[in-house]
Amino acid sequence: DKSDDVARRHEQACELVVLCRRFGVPLIVNDDLRLADLCDADGVHLGRDDGGVREARIILGRDKLVGASCYQSLELAQAAQAAGADYVAFGSFFASPTKPAAGRADADLLRAATRVIRIPIVAIGGITPANAPQLLDAGADSLAVLSALFDAPDIRAAAHALNRLFETEP
């Protein structure tokens, strides 16, 4: 919810924290450090204009997750890692209906990141079960998806298809 209705956003976030905790799933608030703190979320994901990792770490403490969007920049990822981020995110890897004007990253960036980044690497942007394997093969530890899940005709089936990408055979 990116609206200006602060009260509604707070109410929704607090309700989501309760729901997520009931199912043992962490809730990370996107782009809003203050909201993450107020609703006692499990962490925050910071974009370019959302404040710094050090500030988030001071406000949320060491036990909360702090992630940072690094777009197409390995240097931003290294700075976020040095500042105490728990993970970094690169993208957009593919055309995304959520952010159609986003700049593009490529799999070579993921391969380079795996050589210098020691925290989890997240790929974001236009990811589907069909194109995700190439990002995982290039070094992404995790995938951030929105449209591939919530625009799917069967959300449960889409979630299962995405989860299967992370299954390993014994």
Short mmCIF file of C-alpha atoms in Angstrom, two decimals:
data_model
loop_
_atom_site.label_atom_id
_atom_site.label_comp_id
_atom_site.label_asym_id
_atom_site.label_seq_id
_atom_site.Cartn_x
_atom_site.Cartn_y
_atom_site.Cartn_z
CA ASP A 1 0.00 0.00 0.00
CA LYS A 2 1.83 3.08 -1.24
CA SER A 3 -1.06 5.45 -0.54
CA ASP A 4 -0.85 8.55 1.65
CA ASP A 5 -3.35 7.07 4.13
CA VAL A 6 -0.91 6.60 7.01
CA ALA A 7 -3.57 5.27 9.40
CA ARG A 8 -4.73 2.60 6.94
CA ARG A 9 -1.17 1.56 6.14
CA HIS A 10 -0.40 1.25 9.85
CA GLU A 11 -3.54 -0.77 10.51
CA GLN A 12 -2.83 -3.11 7.58
CA ALA A 13 0.80 -3.60 8.54
CA CYS A 14 -0.09 -4.39 12.16
CA GLU A 15 -2.70 -6.91 11.04
CA LEU A 16 -0.19 -8.51 8.67
CA VAL A 17 2.39 -8.80 11.46
CA VAL A 18 -0.13 -10.71 13.58
CA LEU A 19 -1.10 -12.96 10.66
CA CYS A 20 2.48 -13.67 9.65
CA ARG A 21 3.54 -14.47 13.20
CA ARG A 22 0.65 -16.92 13.50
CA PHE A 23 2.09 -18.83 10.54
CA GLY A 24 5.75 -18.37 11.49
CA VAL A 25 6.56 -16.15 8.51
CA PRO A 26 8.55 -12.94 8.86
CA LEU A 27 7.00 -9.71 7.62
CA ILE A 28 9.34 -7.24 5.97
CA VAL A 29 7.88 -3.80 5.32
CA ASN A 30 8.88 -2.30 1.98
CA ASP A 31 10.17 1.28 1.75
CA ASP A 32 9.00 2.51 5.16
CA LEU A 33 11.36 2.27 8.13
CA ARG A 34 9.02 4.19 10.43
CA LEU A 35 6.11 1.86 9.67
CA ALA A 36 8.30 -1.22 10.16
CA ASP A 37 9.30 0.09 13.58
CA LEU A 38 5.80 1.16 14.63
CA CYS A 39 4.16 -2.16 13.80
CA ASP A 40 7.08 -4.24 15.13
CA ALA A 41 7.61 -5.89 11.76
CA ASP A 42 10.41 -8.39 11.40
CA GLY A 43 12.33 -6.05 9.16
CA VAL A 44 12.43 -3.44 6.45
CA HIS A 45 13.49 -3.32 2.82
CA LEU A 46 15.05 -0.01 1.84
CA GLY A 47 14.98 1.56 -1.59
CA ARG A 48 17.09 4.44 -2.85
CA ASP A 49 15.10 7.14 -1.02
CA ASP A 50 14.19 5.27 2.17
CA GLY A 51 17.12 6.03 4.43
CA GLY A 52 20.29 4.11 5.09
CA VAL A 53 21.06 0.64 6.37
CA ARG A 54 22.91 2.01 9.41
CA GLU A 55 19.93 4.16 10.38
CA ALA A 56 17.58 1.20 10.01
CA ARG A 57 19.88 -0.98 12.09
CA ILE A 58 19.97 1.64 14.87
CA ILE A 59 16.18 2.06 14.87
CA LEU A 60 15.17 -1.59 14.48
CA GLY A 61 18.04 -3.24 16.34
CA ARG A 62 20.22 -6.21 15.51
CA ASP A 63 17.44 -8.81 15.61
CA LYS A 64 15.42 -7.34 12.73
CA LEU A 65 16.05 -7.91 9.04
CA VAL A 66 17.34 -5.04 6.95
CA GLY A 67 17.57 -5.38 3.19
CA ALA A 68 18.57 -2.92 0.52
CA SER A 69 17.73 -2.42 -3.14
CA CYS A 70 20.96 -2.11 -5.10
CA TYR A 71 19.38 -1.91 -8.56
CA GLN A 72 22.20 -2.59 -11.05
CA SER A 73 25.06 -1.55 -8.76
CA LEU A 74 27.54 -3.92 -7.22
CA GLU A 75 29.04 -0.93 -5.40
CA LEU A 76 25.72 -0.18 -3.67
CA ALA A 77 25.55 -3.83 -2.62
CA GLN A 78 29.04 -3.74 -1.17
CA ALA A 79 28.20 -0.55 0.74
CA ALA A 80 24.96 -2.06 2.07
CA GLN A 81 26.81 -5.20 3.16
CA ALA A 82 29.47 -3.10 4.92
CA ALA A 83 26.74 -1.07 6.66
CA GLY A 84 25.16 -4.22 8.11
CA ALA A 85 22.44 -5.24 5.65
CA ASP A 86 21.12 -8.77 6.00
CA TYR A 87 20.56 -9.11 2.25
CA VAL A 88 20.84 -7.12 -0.97
CA ALA A 89 18.49 -7.05 -3.95
CA PHE A 90 19.31 -6.49 -7.62
CA GLY A 91 16.95 -5.83 -10.51
CA SER A 92 14.89 -5.40 -12.52
CA PHE A 93 15.93 -8.49 -14.44
CA PHE A 94 12.93 -8.62 -16.75
CA ALA A 95 10.10 -6.32 -17.79
CA SER A 96 7.90 -5.75 -14.78
CA PRO A 97 4.30 -4.57 -14.77
CA THR A 98 4.89 -3.24 -11.25
CA LYS A 99 7.75 -0.93 -12.27
CA PRO A 100 7.81 -0.74 -16.08
CA ALA A 101 10.43 2.04 -16.20
CA ALA A 102 12.92 0.25 -13.93
CA GLY A 103 16.46 -0.12 -15.20
CA ARG A 104 17.63 -3.59 -16.16
CA ALA A 105 20.15 -5.84 -14.49
CA ASP A 106 21.53 -9.02 -16.01
CA ALA A 107 22.72 -12.40 -14.82
CA ASP A 108 26.37 -11.29 -15.09
CA LEU A 109 25.72 -8.90 -12.21
CA LEU A 110 24.58 -11.82 -10.06
CA ARG A 111 27.67 -13.83 -10.98
CA ALA A 112 29.91 -10.87 -10.06
CA ALA A 113 28.02 -10.32 -6.81
CA THR A 114 28.55 -13.91 -5.68
CA ARG A 115 32.29 -13.26 -5.72
CA VAL A 116 32.18 -10.31 -3.27
CA ILE A 117 28.85 -10.39 -1.45
CA ARG A 118 28.63 -12.71 1.56
CA ILE A 119 25.00 -12.03 2.51
CA PRO A 120 21.98 -13.40 0.61
CA ILE A 121 21.37 -12.00 -2.86
CA VAL A 122 17.79 -11.39 -4.01
CA ALA A 123 16.71 -11.01 -7.64
CA ILE A 124 13.65 -8.89 -8.42
CA GLY A 125 11.71 -7.67 -11.42
CA GLY A 126 9.48 -9.54 -13.85
CA ILE A 127 10.43 -12.92 -12.44
CA THR A 128 8.29 -15.93 -13.30
CA PRO A 129 8.71 -19.67 -12.74
CA ALA A 130 9.88 -19.88 -16.37
CA ASN A 131 12.68 -17.29 -16.21
CA ALA A 132 13.71 -17.69 -12.56
CA PRO A 133 16.03 -20.70 -13.00
CA GLN A 134 18.57 -18.66 -14.94
CA LEU A 135 18.78 -16.18 -12.04
CA LEU A 136 19.14 -18.94 -9.46
CA ASP A 137 21.83 -20.56 -11.61
CA ALA A 138 23.66 -17.21 -11.78
CA GLY A 139 23.74 -16.92 -7.99
CA ALA A 140 20.49 -15.47 -6.68
CA ASP A 141 19.67 -16.94 -3.28
CA SER A 142 16.10 -15.71 -3.30
CA LEU A 143 13.47 -14.24 -5.61
CA ALA A 144 11.15 -11.32 -4.99
CA VAL A 145 7.95 -11.70 -6.98
CA LEU A 146 4.68 -9.86 -7.10
CA SER A 147 2.91 -10.19 -10.44
CA ALA A 148 3.96 -13.81 -10.96
CA LEU A 149 2.06 -14.63 -7.82
CA PHE A 150 -0.79 -12.17 -7.40
CA ASP A 151 -1.69 -11.82 -11.09
CA ALA A 152 -1.82 -15.60 -11.52
CA PRO A 153 -5.23 -17.18 -12.07
CA ASP A 154 -4.42 -19.66 -9.28
CA ILE A 155 -2.25 -18.04 -6.60
CA ARG A 156 -1.75 -21.32 -4.73
CA ALA A 157 -0.51 -23.09 -7.86
CA ALA A 158 1.77 -20.17 -8.69
CA ALA A 159 3.22 -20.24 -5.17
CA HIS A 160 3.85 -23.98 -5.44
CA ALA A 161 5.55 -23.54 -8.83
CA LEU A 162 7.85 -20.89 -7.35
CA ASN A 163 8.57 -22.99 -4.26
CA ARG A 164 9.51 -25.98 -6.42
CA LEU A 165 12.39 -23.93 -7.84
CA PHE A 166 14.07 -24.19 -4.42
CA GLU A 167 13.49 -27.89 -3.80
CA THR A 168 16.58 -30.02 -3.83
CA GLU A 169 16.67 -33.75 -4.34
CA PRO A 170 18.17 -35.79 -1.50
#
